[in-house]
Coordinates of C-alpha atoms and ligand atoms in Angstrom, one line a residue:
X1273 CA -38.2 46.7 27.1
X1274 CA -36.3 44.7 29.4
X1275 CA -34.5 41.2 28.1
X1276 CA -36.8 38.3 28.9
X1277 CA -35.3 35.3 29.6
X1278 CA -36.8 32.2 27.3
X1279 CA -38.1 29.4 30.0
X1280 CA -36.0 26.6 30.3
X1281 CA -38.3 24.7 29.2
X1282 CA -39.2 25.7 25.8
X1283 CA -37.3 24.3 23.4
X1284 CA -40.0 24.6 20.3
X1285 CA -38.5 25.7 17.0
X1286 CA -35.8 24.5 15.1
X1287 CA -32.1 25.1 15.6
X1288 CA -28.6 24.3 13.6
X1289 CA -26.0 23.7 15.3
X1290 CA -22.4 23.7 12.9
X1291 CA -19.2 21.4 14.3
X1292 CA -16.4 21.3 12.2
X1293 CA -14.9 17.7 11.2
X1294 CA -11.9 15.9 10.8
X1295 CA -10.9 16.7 7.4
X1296 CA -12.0 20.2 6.9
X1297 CA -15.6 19.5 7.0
X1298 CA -18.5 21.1 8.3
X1299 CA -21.3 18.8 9.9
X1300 CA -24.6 20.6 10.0
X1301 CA -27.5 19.1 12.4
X1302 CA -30.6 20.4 13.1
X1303 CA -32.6 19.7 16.2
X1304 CA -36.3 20.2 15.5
X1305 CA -38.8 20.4 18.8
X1306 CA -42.5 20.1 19.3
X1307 CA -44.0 20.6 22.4
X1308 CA -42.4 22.4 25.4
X1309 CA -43.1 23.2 29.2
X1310 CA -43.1 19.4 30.8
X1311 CA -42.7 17.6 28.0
X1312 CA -41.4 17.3 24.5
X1313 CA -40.6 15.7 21.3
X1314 CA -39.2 15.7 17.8
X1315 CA -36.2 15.0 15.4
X1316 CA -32.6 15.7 14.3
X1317 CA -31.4 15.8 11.3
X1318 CA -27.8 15.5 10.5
X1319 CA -26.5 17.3 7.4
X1320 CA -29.3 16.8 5.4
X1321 CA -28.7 13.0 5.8
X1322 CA -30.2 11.0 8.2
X1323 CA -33.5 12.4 10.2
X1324 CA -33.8 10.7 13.2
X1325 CA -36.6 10.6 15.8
X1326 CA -35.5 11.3 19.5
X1327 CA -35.8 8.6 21.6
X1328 CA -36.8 8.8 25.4
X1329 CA -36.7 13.0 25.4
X1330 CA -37.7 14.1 28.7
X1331 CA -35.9 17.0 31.3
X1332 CA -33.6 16.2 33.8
X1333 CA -32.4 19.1 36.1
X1334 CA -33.2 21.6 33.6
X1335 CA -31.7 19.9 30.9
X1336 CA -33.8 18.2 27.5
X1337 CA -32.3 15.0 27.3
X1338 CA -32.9 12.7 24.3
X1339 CA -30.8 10.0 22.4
X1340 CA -30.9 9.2 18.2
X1341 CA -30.6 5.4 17.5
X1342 CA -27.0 4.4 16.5
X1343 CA -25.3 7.8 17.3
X1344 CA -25.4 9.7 19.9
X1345 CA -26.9 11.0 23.3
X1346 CA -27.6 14.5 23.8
X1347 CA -28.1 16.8 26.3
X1348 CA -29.5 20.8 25.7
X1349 CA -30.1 23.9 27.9
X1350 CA -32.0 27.0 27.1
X1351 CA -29.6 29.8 27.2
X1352 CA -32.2 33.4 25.9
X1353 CA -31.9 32.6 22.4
X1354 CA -29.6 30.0 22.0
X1355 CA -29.6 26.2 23.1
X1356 CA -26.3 24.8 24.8
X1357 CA -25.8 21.2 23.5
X1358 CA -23.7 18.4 25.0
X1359 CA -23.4 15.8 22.1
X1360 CA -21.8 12.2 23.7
X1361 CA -21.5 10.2 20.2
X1362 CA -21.3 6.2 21.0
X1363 CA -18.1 6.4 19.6
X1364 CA -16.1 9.5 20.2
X1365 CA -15.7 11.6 22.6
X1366 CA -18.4 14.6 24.3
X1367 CA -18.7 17.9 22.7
X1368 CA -20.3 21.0 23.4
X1369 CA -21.3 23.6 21.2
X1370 CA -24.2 26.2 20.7
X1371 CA -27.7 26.1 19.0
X1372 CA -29.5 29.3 17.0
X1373 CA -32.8 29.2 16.2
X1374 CA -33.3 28.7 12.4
X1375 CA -36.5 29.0 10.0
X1376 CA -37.6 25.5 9.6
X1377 CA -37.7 26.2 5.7
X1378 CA -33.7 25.6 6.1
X1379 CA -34.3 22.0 7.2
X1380 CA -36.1 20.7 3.5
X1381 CA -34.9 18.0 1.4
X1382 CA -33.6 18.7 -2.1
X1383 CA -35.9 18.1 -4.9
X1384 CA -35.9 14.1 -6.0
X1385 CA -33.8 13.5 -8.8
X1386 CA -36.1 11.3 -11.8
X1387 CA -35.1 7.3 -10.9
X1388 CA -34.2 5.0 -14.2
X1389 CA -36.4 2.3 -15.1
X1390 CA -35.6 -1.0 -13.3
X1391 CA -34.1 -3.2 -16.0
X1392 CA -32.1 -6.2 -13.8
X1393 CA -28.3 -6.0 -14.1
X1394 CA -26.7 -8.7 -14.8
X1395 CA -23.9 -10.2 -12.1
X1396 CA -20.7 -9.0 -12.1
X1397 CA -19.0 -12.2 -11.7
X1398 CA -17.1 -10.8 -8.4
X1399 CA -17.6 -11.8 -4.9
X1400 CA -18.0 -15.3 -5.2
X1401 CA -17.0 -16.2 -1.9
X1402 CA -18.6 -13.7 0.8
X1403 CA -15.5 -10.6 0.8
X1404 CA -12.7 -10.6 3.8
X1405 CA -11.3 -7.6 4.5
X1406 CA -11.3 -4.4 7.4
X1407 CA -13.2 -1.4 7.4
X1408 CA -12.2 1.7 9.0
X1409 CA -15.7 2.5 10.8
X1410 CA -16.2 0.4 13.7
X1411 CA -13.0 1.6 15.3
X1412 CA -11.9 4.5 13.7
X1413 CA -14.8 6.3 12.6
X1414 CA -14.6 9.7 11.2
X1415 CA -10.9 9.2 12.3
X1416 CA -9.3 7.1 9.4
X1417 CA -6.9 8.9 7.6
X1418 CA -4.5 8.1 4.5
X1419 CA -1.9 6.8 7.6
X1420 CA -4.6 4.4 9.3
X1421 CA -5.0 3.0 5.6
X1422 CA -1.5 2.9 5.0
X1423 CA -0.7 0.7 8.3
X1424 CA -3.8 -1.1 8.4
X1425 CA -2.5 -2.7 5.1
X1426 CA 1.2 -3.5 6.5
X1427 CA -0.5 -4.8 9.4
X1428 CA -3.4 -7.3 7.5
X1429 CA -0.3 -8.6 5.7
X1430 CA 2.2 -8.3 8.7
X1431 CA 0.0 -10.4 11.3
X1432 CA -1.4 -13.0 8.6
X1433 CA -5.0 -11.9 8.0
X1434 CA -4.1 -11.4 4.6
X1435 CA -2.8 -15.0 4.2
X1436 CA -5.7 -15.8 6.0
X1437 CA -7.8 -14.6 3.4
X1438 CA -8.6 -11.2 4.1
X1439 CA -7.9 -9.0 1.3
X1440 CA -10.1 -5.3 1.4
X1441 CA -9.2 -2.4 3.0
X1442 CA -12.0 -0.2 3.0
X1443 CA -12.4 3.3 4.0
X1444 CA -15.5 4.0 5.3
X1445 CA -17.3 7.8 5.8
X1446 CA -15.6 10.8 6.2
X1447 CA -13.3 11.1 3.4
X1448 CA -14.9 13.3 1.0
X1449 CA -14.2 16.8 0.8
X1450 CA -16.3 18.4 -1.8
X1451 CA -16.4 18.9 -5.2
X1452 CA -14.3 20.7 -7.6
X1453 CA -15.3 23.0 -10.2
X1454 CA -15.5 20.0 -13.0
X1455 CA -17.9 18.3 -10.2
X1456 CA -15.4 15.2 -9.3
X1457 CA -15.8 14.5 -6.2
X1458 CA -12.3 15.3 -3.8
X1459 CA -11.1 13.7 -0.6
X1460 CA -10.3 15.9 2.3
X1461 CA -7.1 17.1 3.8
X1462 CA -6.8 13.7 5.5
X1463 CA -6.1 11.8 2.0
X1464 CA -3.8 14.0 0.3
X1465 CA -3.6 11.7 -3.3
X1466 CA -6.0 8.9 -2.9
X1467 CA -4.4 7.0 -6.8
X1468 CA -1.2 6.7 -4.3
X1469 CA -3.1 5.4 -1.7
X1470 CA -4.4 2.7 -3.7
X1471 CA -1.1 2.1 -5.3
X1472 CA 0.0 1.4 -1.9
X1473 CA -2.6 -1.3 -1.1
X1474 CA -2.4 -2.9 -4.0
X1475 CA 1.4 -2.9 -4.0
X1476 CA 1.1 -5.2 -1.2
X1477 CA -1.4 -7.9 -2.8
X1478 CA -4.7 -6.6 -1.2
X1479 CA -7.6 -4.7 -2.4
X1480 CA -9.4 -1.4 -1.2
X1481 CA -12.2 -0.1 -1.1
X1482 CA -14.4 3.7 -0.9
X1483 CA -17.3 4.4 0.8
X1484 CA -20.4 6.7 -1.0
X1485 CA -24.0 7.6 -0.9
X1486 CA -26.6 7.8 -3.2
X1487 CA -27.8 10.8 -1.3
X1488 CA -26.1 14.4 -1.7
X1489 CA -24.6 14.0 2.0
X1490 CA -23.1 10.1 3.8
X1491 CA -24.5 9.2 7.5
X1492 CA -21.7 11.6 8.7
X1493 CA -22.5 14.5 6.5
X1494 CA -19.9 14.1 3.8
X1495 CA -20.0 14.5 0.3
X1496 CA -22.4 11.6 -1.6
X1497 CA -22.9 10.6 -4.9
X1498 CA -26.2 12.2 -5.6
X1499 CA -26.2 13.2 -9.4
X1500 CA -23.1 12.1 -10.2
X1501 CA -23.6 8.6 -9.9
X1502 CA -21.3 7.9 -13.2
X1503 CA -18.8 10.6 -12.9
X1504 CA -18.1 9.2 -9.7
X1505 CA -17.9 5.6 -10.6
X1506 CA -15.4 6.6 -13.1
X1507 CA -13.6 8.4 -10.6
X1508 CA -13.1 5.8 -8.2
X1509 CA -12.1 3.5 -11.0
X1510 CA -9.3 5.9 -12.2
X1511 CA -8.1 5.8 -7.7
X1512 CA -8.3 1.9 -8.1
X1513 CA -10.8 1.2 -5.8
X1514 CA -12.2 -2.3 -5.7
X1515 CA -15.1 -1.9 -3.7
X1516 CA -17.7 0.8 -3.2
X1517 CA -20.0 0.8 0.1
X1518 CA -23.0 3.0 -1.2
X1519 CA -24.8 4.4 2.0
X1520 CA -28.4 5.2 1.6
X1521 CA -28.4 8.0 4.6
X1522 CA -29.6 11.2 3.2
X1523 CA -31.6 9.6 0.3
X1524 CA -33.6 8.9 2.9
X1525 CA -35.0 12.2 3.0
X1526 CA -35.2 12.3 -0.6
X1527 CA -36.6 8.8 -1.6
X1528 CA -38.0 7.5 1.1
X1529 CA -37.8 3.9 2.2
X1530 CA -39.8 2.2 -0.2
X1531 CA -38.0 -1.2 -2.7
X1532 CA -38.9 0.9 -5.7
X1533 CA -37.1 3.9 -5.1
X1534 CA -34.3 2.2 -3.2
X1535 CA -34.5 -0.4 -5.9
X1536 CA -33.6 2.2 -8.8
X1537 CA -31.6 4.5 -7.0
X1538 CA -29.2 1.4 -6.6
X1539 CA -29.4 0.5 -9.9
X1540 CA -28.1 4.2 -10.6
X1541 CA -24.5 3.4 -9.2
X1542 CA -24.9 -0.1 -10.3
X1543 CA -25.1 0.5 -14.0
X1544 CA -22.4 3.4 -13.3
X1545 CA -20.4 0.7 -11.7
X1546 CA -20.6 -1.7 -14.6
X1547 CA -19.9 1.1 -17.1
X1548 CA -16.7 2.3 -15.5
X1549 CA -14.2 -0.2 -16.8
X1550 CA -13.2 -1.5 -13.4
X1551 CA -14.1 -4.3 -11.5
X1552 CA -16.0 -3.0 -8.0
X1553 CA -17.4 -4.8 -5.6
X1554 CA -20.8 -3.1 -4.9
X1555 CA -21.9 -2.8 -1.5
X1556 CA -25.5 -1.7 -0.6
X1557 CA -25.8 -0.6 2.9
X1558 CA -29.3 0.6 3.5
X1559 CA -30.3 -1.3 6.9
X1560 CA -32.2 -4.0 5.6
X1561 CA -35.0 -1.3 3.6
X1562 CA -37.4 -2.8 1.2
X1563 CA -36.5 -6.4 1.2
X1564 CA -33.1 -5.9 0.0
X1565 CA -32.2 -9.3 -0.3
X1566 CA -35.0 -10.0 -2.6
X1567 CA -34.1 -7.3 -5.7
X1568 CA -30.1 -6.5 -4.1
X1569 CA -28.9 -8.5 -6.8
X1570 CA -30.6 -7.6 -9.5
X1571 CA -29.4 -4.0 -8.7
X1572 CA -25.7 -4.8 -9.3
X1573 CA -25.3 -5.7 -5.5
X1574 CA -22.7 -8.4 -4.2
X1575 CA -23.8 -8.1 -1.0
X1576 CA -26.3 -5.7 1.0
X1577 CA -26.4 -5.2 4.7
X1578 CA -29.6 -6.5 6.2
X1579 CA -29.8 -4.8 9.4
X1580 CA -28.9 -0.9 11.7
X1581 CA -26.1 -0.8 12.6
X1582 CA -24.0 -3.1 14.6
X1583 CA -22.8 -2.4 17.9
X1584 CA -20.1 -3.7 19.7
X1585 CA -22.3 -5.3 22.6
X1586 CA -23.5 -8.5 23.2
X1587 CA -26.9 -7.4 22.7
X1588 CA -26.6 -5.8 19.6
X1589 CA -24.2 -8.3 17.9
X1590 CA -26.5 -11.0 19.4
X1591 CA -30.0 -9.4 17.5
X1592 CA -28.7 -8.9 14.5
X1593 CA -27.0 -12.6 14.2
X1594 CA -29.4 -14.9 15.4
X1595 CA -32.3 -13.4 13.3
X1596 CA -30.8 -13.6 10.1
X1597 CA -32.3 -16.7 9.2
X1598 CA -35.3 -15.3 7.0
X1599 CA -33.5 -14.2 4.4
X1600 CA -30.9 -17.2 4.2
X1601 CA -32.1 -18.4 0.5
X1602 CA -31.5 -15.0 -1.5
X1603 CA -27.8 -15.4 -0.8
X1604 CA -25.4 -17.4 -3.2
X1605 CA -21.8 -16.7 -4.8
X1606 CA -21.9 -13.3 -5.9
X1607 CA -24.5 -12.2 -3.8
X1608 CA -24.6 -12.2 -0.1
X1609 CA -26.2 -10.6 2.7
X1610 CA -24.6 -8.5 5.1
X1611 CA -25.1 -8.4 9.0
X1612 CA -22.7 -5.4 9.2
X1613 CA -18.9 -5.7 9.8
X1614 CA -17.4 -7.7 12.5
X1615 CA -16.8 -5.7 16.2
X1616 CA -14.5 -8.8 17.4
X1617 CA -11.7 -7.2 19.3
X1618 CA -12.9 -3.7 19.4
X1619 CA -13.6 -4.1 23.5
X1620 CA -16.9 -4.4 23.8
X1621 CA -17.5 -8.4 24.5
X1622 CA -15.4 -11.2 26.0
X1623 CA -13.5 -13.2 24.0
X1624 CA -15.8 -16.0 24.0
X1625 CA -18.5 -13.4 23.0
X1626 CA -16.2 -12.5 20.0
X1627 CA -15.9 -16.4 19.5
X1628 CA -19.5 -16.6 19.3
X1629 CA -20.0 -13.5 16.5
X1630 CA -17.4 -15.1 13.9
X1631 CA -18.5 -18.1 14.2
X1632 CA -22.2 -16.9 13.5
X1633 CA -20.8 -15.3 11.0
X1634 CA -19.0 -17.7 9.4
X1635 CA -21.8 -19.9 9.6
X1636 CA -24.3 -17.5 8.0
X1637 CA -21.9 -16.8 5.2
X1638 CA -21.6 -13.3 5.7
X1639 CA -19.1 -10.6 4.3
X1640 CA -15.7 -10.9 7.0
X1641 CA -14.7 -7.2 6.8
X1642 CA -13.0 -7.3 10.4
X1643 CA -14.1 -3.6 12.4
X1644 CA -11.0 -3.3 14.8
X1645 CA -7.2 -2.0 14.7
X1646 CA -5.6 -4.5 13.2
X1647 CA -2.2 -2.6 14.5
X1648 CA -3.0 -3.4 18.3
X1649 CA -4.3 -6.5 18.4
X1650 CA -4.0 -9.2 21.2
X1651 CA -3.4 -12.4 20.1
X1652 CA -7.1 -14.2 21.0
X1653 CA -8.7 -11.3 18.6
X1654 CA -6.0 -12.5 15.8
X1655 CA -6.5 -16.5 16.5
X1656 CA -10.3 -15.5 16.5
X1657 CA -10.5 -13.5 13.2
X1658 CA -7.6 -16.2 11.4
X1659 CA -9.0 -19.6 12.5
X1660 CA -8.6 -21.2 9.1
X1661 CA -11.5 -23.7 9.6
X1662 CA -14.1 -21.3 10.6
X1663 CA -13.5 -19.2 8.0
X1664 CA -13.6 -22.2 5.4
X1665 CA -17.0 -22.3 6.6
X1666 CA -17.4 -19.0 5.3
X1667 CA -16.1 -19.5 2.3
X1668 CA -17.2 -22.2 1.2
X1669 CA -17.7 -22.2 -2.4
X1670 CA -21.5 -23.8 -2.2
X1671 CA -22.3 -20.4 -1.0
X1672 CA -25.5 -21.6 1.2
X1673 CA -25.9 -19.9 4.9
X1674 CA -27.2 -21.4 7.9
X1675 CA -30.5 -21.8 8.9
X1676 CA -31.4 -22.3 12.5
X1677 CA -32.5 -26.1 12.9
X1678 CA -33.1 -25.9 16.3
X1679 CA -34.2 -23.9 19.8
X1680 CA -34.0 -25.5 22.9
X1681 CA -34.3 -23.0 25.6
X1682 CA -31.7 -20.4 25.5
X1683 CA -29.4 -22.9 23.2
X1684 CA -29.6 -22.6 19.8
X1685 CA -28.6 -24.8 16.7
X1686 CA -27.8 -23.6 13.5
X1687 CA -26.5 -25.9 10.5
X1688 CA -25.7 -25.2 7.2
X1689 CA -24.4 -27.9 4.0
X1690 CA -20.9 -27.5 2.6
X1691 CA -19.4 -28.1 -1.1
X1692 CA -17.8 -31.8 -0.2
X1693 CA -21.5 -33.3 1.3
X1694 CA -20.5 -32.2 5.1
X1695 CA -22.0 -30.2 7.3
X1696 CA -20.7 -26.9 9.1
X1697 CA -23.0 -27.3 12.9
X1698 CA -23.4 -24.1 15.5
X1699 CA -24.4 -24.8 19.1
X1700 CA -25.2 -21.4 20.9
X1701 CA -25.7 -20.6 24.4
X1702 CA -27.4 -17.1 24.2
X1703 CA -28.1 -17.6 28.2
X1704 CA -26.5 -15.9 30.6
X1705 CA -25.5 -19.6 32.6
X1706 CA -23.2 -22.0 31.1
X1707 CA -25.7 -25.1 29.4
X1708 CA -24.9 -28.2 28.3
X1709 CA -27.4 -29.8 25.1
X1710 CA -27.7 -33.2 23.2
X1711 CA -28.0 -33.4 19.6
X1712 CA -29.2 -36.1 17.7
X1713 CA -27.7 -37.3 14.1
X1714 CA -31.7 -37.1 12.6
X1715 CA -31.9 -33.4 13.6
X1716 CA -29.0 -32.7 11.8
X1717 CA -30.0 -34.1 8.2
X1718 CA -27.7 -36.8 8.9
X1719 CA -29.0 -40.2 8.6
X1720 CA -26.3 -42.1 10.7
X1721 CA -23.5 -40.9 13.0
X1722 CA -20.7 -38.7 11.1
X1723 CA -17.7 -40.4 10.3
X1724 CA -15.8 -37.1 10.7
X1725 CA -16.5 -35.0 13.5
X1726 CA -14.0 -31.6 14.2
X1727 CA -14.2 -29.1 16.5
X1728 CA -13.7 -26.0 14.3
X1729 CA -12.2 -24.2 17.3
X1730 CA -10.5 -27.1 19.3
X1731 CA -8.7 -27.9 16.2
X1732 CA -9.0 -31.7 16.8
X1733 CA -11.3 -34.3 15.9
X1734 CA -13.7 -35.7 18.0
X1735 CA -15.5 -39.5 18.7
X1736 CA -18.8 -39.2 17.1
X1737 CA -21.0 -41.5 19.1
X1738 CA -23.7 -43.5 17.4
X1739 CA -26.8 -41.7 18.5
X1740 CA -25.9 -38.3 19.0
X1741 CA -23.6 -35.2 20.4
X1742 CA -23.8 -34.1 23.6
X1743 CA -21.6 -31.0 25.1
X1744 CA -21.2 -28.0 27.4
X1745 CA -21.4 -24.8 26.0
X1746 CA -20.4 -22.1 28.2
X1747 CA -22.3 -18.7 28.7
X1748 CA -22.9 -16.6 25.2
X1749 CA -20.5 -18.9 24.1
X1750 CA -20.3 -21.6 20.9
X1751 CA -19.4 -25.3 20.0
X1752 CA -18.4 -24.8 15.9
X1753 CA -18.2 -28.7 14.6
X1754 CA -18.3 -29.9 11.1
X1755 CA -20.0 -33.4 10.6
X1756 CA -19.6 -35.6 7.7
X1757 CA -21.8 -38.3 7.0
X1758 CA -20.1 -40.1 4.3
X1759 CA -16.2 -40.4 3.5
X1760 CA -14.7 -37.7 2.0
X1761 CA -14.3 -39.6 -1.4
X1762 CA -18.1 -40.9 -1.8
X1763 CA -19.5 -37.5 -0.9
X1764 CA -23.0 -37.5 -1.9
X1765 CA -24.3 -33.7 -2.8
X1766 CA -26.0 -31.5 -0.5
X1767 CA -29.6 -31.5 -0.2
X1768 CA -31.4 -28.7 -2.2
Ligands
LIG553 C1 -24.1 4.3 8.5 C2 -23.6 2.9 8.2 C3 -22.3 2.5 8.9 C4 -21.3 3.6 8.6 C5 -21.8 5.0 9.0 C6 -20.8 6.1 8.5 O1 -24.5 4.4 9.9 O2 -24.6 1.9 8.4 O3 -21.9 1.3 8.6 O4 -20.9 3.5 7.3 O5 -23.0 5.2 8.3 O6 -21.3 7.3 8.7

């Protein structure tokens, strides 16, 4: 029989596509199609971690194009039996590789693993302030390395950020290798002895942190936690870590979505966290599922990220910060919520943009784990991400975020009380023009005009009139003032 050529257009079925990683890893993804001809639709699923719907599929000159939230856009071509795939990840560069067609049987979820009872954990007594520190995802991705570590220490000491305050260095995905024939879980060739790594951190008076799942596979299709929830606690304690980002990814698949599940699948690495004779920060990162910020806590969390994934765009930095409001009462020393790590001086927004997402985050008292090479930086990131009286904002030890007070238009106000009676005052532009906006003492909380007024990024204090602030605010840009109504010695407590 002569060869027939597939039509370009049917893509139904399901096909694997293997790319090897950084580190000596295998990433397996499966794209899964319905429908063919003119149209289509259907998922990927990336090493049994995340399954992802694709988004806007349609053809375009003979080619299915589709994109998967937070990852990547892709691009696939009939070829007989095989696909050809372009894969453009947001962050990285292009690759092209080949697709076979797979039975769809391959593409099942491993059985669920029985969850404990929920029994509440009690705090840990770390975190009390929201944590400083770097992570290696935003920039470096499945890039980071022992060397990246290494210098990304030297440098949060060398440029001030650890005299600032900033203190973990946290490796993020794509460390793990596997596991070895007792079942501990091994890094891969990029982190040759992971106890000296540590050794090195802390030899220089910071912290570090390790980055799991409580899935069998992380986001990027490395080795998770799944079943070993305790053995791996105790083997991160034995490294020195001294914080754990848990990544729900794959237990997606497995669990589902719903607070119960994600609620005891926490507590899992929460008790195994508490049991492993080292103090660990515990991270939960699972986008915001289930109410996190209601039950995180009581999981063993000290702080939980309450959104997807931040990118580094004004848009997506925007979202996420200004609509973090609802859940400003679960946080508190000890236990904070997370808007995902800081993209200020990764490239992707003006420097008054960057201004703009520390200062909202400062203001909401979120986690400060910085996102960028610290190794390269230009001076406005490093005056942005060191500004000592924003960051007392942040850390202030009351421990209460902001809550939006005010919109007007495209400006918005947020406010939140500090420790010593005073008051810690946002005024956004989220507009595209540069605005200027009045506010009055009353809207504040404050019953007459402050008797200390300082711009937080100015550096100087300012002459509080007696009815009210007025000021320009220039285009996605900030005014960061803290206002105190009362001298600093008579300081009456904060409203509850
Ligand atoms: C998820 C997390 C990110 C990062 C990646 C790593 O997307 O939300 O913060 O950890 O996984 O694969």
């Amino acid at each position: 029989m002569p060869h027939q050529s597939a039509s370009a257009h049917d893509l139904t079925g399901t096909w694997r596509i293997a790319l090897p990683r950084r580190g000596g890893a295998t990433i397996v993804t499966y794209l899964i199609f319905h429908g063919a001809d003119t149209a289509f639709d259907g998922t990927v699923i990336i090493n049994d971690a995340v399954e992802i719907p694709m988004r806007r599929p349609h053809f375009e000159q003979g080619e299915g194009c589709f994109s998967i939230d937070w990852n990547a856009d892709y691009r696939v071509r009939r070829e007989d039996d095989r696909l050809r795939v372009i894969i453009s990840p947001h962050r990285g560069d292009s690759e092209e590789t080949l697709a076979d067609r797979v039975p769809a049987e391959l593409t099942r979820p491993v059985a669920p693993a029985p969850l404990p009872a929920f029994v509440p954990l009690p705090p840990n007594g770390l975190a009390l302030s929201p944590p400083m520190g770097w992570s290696s995802w935003n920039h470096f991705a499945d890039r980071v390395d022992d060397r990246v570590i290494r210098e990304t220490a030297d440098a949060m000491v060398a440029s001030g950020l650890a005299a600032a305050g900033y203190q973990y260095v946290n490796i993020d995905d794509a460390w793990a290798a596997g596991r070895n024939a007792a079942g501990e879980i091994i890094p891969n060739g990029k982190f040759p002895d992971m106890k000296a790594l540590a050794d090195y951190v802390h030899a220089r008076g910071l912290k570090i942190g390790i980055y799991s799942s409580p899935g069998p596979r992380t986001c990027g299709g490395y080795e998770g936690s799944y079943g070993h929830e305790e053995q791996d606690a105790r083997t991160f304690a034995a490294w020195g870590m001294d914080f754990l980002k848990h990544d729900w990814c794959s237990a997606v698949r497995i669990y589902g979505q719903s607070a119960g599940n994600l609620r005891a699948s926490y507590l899992k690495m929460g008790r195994a966290l508490a049991a492993c004779g080292r103090p660990i920060v515990y991270s939960l990162c699972e986008y915001g599922y289930g109410r996190v910020w209601e039950w995180g806590a009581s999981a063993g969390g000290n702080l939980w990220r309450t959104t997807n994934d931040i990118q580094d765009t004004w848009e997506s930095m925007s979202a996420i910060g200004f609509s973090q409001h609802p859940h400003a009462r679960w946080a508190g020393p000890g236990r904070w919520n997370d808007p995902d790590m800081l993209e200020v001086g990764n490239g992707g927004m003006t420097t008054e943009e960057y201004r703009t997402h520390f200062s909202l985050w400062c203001l909401l008292a979120a986690p400060l784990i910085a996102g960028n090479d610290l190794r390269n930086m230009s001076a406005d990131t490093l005056a942005i991400l060191s500004n000592p009286e924003a960051i007392a904002v942040d850390q202030d030890p009351l421990g209460r975020p902001a809550q939006r007070i005010t919109v007007r238009d495209n400006v918005e106000i947020w406010s939140r009380p500090l420790q010593d009676g005073a008051f810690a005052i946002g005024i956004f532009n989220r507009g595209d023009l540069p605005a200027r906006d009045r506010i009055t003492w009353p809207e504040l909380g404050l019953t007459a005009a402050p008797v200390v007024l300082r711009d937080l990024w100015l550096h100087k204090n300012l002459a509080p009139e007696a009815s009210g602030f007025a000021t320009n605010i220039p285009a996605h840009g900030c005014v960061l003032l803290r206002a105190r109504a009362t001298p600093p010695n008579s300081s009456t407590p904060p409203p509850t």
